[in-house]
PDB file of C-alpha atoms in Angstrom:
ATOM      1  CA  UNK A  16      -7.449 -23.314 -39.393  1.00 35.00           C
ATOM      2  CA  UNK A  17      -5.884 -26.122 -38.072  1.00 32.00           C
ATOM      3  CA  UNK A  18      -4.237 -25.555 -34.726  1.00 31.00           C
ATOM      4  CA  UNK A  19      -0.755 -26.479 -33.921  1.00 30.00           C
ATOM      5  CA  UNK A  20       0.839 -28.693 -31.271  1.00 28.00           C
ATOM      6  CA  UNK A  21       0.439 -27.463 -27.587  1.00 25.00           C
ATOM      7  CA  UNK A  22       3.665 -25.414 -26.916  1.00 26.00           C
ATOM      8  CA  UNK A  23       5.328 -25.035 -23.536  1.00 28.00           C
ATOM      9  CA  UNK A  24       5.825 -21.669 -22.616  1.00 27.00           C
ATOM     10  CA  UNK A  25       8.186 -20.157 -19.860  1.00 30.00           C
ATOM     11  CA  UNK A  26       6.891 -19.504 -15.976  1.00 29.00           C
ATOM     12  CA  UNK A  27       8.501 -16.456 -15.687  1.00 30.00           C
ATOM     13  CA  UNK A  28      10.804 -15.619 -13.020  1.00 31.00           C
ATOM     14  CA  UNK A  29       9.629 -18.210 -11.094  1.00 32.00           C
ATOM     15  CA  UNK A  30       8.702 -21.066 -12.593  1.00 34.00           C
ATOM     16  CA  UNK A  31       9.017 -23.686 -10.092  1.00 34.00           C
ATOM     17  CA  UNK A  32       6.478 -25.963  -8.979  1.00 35.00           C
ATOM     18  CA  UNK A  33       8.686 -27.897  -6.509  1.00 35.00           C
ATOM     19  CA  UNK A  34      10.056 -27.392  -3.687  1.00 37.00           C
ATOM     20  CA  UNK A  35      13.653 -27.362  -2.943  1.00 37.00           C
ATOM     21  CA  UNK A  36      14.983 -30.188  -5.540  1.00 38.00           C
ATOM     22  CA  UNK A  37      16.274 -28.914  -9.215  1.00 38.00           C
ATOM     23  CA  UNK A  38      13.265 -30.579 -10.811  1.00 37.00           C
ATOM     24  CA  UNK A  39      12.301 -28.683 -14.339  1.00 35.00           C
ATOM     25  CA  UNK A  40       9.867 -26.008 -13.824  1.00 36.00           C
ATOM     26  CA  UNK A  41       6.138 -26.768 -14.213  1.00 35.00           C
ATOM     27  CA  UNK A  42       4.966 -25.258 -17.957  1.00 33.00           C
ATOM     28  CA  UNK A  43       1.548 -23.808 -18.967  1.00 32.00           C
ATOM     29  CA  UNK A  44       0.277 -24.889 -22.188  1.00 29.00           C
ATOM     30  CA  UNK A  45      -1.959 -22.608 -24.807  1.00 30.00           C
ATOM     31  CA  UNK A  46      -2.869 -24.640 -28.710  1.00 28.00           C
ATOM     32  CA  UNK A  47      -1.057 -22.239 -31.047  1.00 30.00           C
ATOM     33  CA  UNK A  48      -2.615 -21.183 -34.529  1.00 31.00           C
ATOM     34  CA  UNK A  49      -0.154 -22.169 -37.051  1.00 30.00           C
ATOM     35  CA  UNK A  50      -0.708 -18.674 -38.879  1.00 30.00           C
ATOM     36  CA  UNK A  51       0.787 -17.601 -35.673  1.00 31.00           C
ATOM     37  CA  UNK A  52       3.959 -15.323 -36.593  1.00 31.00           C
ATOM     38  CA  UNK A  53       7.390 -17.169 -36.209  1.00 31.00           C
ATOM     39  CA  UNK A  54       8.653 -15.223 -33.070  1.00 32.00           C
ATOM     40  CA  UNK A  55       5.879 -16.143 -30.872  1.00 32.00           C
ATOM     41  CA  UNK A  56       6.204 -20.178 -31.517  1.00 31.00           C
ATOM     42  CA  UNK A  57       9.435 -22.113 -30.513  1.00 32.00           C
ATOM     43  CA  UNK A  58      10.233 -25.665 -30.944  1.00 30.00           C
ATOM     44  CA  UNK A  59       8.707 -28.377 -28.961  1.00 31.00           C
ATOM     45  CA  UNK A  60      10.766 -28.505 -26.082  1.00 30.00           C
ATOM     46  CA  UNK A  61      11.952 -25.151 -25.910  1.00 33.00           C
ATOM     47  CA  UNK A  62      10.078 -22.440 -23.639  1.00 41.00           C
ATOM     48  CA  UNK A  63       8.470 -19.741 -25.490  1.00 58.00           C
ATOM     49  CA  UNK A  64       9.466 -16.506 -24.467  1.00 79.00           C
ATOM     50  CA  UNK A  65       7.754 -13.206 -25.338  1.00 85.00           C
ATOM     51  CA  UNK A  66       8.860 -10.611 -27.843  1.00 86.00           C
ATOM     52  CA  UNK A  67       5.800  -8.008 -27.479  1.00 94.00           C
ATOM     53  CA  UNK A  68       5.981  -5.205 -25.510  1.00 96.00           C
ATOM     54  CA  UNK A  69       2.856  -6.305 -23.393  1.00 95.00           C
ATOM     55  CA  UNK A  70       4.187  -9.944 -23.274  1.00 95.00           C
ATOM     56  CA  UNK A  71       7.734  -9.000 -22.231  1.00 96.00           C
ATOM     57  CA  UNK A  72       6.863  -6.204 -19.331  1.00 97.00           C
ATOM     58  CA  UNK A  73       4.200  -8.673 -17.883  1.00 96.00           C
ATOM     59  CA  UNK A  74       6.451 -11.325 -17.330  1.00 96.00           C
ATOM     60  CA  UNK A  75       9.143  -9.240 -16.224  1.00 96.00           C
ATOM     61  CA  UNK A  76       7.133  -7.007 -13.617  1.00 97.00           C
ATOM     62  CA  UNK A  77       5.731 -10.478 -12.183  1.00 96.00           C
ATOM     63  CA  UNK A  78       9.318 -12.020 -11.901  1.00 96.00           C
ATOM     64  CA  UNK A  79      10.472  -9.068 -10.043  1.00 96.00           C
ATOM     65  CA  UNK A  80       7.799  -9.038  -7.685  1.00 97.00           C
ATOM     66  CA  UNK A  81       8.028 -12.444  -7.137  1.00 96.00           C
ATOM     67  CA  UNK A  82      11.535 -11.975  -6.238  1.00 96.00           C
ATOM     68  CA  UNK A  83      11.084  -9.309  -3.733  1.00 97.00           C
ATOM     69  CA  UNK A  84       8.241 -10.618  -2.134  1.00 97.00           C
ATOM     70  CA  UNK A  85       9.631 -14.076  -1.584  1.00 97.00           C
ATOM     71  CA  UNK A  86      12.833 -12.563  -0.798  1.00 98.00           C
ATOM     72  CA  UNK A  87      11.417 -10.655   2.648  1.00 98.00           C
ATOM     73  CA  UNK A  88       9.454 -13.849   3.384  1.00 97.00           C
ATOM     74  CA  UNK A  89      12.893 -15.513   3.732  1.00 97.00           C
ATOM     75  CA  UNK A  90      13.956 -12.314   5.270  1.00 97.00           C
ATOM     76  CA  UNK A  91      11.717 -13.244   8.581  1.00 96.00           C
ATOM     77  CA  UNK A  92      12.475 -17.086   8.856  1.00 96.00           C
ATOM     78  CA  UNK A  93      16.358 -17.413   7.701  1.00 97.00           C
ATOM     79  CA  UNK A  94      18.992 -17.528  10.123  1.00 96.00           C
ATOM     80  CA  UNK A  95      21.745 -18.498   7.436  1.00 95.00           C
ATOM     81  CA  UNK A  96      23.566 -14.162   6.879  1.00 96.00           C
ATOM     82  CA  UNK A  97      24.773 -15.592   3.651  1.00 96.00           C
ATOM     83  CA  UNK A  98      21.190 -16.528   2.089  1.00 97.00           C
ATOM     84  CA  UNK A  99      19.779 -13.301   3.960  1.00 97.00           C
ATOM     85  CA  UNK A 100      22.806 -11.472   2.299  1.00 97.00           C
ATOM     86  CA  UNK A 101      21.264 -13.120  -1.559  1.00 97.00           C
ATOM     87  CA  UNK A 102      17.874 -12.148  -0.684  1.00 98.00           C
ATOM     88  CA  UNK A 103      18.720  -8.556   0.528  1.00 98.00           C
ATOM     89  CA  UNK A 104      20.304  -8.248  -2.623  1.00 97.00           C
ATOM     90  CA  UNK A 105      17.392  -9.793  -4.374  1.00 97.00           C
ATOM     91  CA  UNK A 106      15.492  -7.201  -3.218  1.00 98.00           C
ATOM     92  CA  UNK A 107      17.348  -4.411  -3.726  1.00 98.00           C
ATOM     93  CA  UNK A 108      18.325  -5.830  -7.683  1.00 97.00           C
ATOM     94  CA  UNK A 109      14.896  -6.534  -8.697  1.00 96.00           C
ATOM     95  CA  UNK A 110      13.669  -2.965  -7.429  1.00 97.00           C
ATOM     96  CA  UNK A 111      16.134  -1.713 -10.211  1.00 97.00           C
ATOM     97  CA  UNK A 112      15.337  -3.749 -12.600  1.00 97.00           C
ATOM     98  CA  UNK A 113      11.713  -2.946 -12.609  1.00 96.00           C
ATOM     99  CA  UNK A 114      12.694   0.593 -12.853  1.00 97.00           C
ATOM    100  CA  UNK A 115      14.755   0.260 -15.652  1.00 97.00           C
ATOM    101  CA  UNK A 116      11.611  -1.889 -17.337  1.00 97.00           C
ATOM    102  CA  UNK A 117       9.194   0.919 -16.358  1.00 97.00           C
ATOM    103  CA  UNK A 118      11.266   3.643 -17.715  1.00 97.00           C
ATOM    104  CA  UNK A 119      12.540   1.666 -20.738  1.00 97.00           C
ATOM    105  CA  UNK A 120       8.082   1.196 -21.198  1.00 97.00           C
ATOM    106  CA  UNK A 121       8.014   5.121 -20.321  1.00 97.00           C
ATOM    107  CA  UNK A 122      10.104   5.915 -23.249  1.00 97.00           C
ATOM    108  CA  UNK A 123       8.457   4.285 -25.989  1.00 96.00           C
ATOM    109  CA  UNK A 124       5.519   5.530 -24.602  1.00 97.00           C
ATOM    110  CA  UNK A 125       3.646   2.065 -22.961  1.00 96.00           C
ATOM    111  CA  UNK A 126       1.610   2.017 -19.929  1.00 94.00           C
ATOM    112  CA  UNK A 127       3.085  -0.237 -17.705  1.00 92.00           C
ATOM    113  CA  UNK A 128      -0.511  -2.712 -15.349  1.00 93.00           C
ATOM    114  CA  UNK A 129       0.666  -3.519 -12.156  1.00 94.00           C
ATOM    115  CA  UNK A 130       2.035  -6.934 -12.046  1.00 95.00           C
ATOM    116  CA  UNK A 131       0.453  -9.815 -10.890  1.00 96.00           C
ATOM    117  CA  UNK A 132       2.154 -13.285  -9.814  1.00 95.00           C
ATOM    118  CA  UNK A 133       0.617 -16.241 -11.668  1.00 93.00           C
ATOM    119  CA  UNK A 134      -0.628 -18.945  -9.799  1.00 93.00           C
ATOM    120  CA  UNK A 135       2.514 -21.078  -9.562  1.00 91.00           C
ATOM    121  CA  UNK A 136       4.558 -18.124  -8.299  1.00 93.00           C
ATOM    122  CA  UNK A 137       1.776 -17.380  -6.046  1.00 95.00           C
ATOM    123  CA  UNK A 138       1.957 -20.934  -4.671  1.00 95.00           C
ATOM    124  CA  UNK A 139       5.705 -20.643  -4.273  1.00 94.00           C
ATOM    125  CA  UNK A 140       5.509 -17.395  -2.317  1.00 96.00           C
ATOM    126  CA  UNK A 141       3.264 -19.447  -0.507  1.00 96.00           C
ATOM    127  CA  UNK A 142       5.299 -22.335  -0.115  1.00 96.00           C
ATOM    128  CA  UNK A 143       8.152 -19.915   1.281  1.00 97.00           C
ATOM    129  CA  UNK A 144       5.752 -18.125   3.580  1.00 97.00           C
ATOM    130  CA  UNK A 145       4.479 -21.065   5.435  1.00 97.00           C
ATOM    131  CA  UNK A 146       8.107 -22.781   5.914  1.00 97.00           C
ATOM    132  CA  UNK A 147       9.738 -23.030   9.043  1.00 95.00           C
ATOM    133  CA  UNK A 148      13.185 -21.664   9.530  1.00 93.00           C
ATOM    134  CA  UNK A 149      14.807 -25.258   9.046  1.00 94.00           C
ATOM    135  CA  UNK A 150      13.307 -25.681   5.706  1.00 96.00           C
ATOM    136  CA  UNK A 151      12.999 -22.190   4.226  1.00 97.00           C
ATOM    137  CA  UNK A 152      16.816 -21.614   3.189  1.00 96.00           C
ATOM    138  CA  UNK A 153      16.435 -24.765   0.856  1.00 95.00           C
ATOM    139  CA  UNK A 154      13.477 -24.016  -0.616  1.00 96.00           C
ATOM    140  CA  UNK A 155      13.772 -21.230  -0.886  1.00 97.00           C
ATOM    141  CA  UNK A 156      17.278 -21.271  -3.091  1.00 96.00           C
ATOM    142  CA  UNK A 157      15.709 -24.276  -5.427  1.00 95.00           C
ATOM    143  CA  UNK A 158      12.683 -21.604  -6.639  1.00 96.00           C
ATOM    144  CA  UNK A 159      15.441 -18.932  -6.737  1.00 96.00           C
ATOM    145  CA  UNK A 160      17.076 -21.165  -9.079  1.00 95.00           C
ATOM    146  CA  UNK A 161      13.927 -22.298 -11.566  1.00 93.00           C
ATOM    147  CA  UNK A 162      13.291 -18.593 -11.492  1.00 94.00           C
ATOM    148  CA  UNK A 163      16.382 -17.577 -12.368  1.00 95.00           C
ATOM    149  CA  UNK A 164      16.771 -19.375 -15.201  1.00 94.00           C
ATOM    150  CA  UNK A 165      13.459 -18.440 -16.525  1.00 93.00           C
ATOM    151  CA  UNK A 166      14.368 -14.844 -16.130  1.00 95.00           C
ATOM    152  CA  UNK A 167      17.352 -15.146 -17.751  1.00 96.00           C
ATOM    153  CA  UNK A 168      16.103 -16.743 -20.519  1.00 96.00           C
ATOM    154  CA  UNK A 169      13.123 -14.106 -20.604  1.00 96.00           C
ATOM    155  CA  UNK A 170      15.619 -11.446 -21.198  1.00 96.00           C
ATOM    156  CA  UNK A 171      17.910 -12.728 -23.197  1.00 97.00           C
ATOM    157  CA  UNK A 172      15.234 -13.501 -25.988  1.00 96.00           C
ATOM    158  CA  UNK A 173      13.665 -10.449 -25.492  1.00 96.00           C
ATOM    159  CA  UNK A 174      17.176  -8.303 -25.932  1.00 96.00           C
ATOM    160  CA  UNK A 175      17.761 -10.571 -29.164  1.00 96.00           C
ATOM    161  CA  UNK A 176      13.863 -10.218 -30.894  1.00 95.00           C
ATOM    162  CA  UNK A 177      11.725  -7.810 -28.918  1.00 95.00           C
ATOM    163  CA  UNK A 178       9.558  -5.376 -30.669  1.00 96.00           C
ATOM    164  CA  UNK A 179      10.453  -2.546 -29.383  1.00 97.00           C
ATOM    165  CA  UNK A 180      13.784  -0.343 -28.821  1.00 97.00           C
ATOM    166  CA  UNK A 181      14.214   0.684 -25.433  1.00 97.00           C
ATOM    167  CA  UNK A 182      12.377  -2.348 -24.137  1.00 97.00           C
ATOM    168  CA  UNK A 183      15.638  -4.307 -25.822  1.00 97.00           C
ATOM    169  CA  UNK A 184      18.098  -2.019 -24.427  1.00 98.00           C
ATOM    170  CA  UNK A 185      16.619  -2.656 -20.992  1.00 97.00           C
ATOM    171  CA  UNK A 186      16.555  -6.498 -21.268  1.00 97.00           C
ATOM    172  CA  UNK A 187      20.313  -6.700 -22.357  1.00 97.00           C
ATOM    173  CA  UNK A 188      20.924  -4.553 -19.693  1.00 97.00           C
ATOM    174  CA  UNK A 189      19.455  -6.832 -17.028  1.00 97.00           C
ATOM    175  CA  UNK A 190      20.894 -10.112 -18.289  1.00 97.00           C
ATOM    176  CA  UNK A 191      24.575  -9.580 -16.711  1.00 97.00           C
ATOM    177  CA  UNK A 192      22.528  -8.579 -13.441  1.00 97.00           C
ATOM    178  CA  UNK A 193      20.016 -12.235 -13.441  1.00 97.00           C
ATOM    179  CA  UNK A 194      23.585 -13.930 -15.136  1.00 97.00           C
ATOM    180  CA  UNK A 195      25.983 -12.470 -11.817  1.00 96.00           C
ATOM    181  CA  UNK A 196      22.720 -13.885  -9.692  1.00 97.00           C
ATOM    182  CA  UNK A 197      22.722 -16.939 -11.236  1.00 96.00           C
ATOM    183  CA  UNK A 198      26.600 -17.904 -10.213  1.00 96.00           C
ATOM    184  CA  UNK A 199      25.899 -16.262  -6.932  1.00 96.00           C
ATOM    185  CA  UNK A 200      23.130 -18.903  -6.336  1.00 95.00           C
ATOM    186  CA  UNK A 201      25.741 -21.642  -7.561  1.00 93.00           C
ATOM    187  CA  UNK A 202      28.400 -20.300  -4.816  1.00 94.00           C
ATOM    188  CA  UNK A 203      25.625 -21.006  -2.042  1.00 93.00           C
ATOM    189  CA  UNK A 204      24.330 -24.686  -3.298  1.00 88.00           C
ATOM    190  CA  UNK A 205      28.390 -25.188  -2.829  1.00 88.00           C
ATOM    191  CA  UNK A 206      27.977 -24.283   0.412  1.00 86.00           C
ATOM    192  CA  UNK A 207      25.757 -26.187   1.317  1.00 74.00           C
TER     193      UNK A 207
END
């Protein structure tokens, strides 16, 4: 079989290879069969987004936990109460949102792996963890940002084609929550 062009698929929740600037995330690449089924393959340019079960929940668990993790790294640098005030929040939103995922999995009887960051959320966290209190705030809202609209996007395709019921439910249920995070994150660039 022949396969088809390399397709860019989405960093979830945290797709951001720089550092504080609103450069596009940084994309993976995997060579697609072209028997591949329809929903699994987008057009060049457009981040693929999962609509399995597995697929979906992965990328979901590790955008949450990159959330809350680099969310009490700027916890313990930031001085600025209204990015504090986002990430508290971050914390606190993405610990519901994994719950609704893992109960949404619960009910259509999926086991749910621990997530795991991939390795450009890992180097993020990273980033954030070794940045002194001058520089964190800013870098730390930029990968908020990328990772943002990443999730967003994860959910929202998920809630229109995912495979399975409750899964859906949950997604559409979390995209007002990433959406109301989004403009939140626009409030504080205006800020600034």
């Amino acid at each position: 079989m022949k396969n088809a062009s390399v397709l860019s698929l989405a960093v979830f929740l945290a797709a951001c290879g720089s550092n504080n600037d609103s450069a596009p995330p940084p994309v993976e690449t995997a060579t697609v069969d072209q028997a591949a089924p329809a929903e699994m393959t987008a057009p060049a340019g457009t981040p693929a987004t999962p609509v399995d079960a597995a697929g979906y929940i992965a990328k979901a668990g590790a955008g949450d936990m990159w959330e809350i993790e680099s969310s009490k790294a700027l916890l313990a640098k930031s001085t600025n109460a209204d990015v504090k005030a986002f990430a508290q929040m971050m914390i606190d939103n993405h610990a519901k949102s994994t719950a609704k995922v893992k109960a949404a999995a619960a009910e259509a009887k999926i086991d749910v792996a621990p997530p795991k960051l991939d390795a450009d959320q890992q180097k993020m966290l990273d980033d954030i963890k070794a940045a002194d209190a001058a520089s964190i705030d800013a870098l730390y809202l930029g990968n908020q940002t990328a990772a943002h609209d990443a999730a967003l996007a994860l959910h929202k395709a998920y809630a229109a084609s995912g495979d399975t019921p409750s899964l859906k439910k949950a997604a559409s249920e979390i995209v007002p929550v990433v959406e109301a995070h989004r403009a939140e994150l626009g409030k504080l660039a205006a800020k600034r």
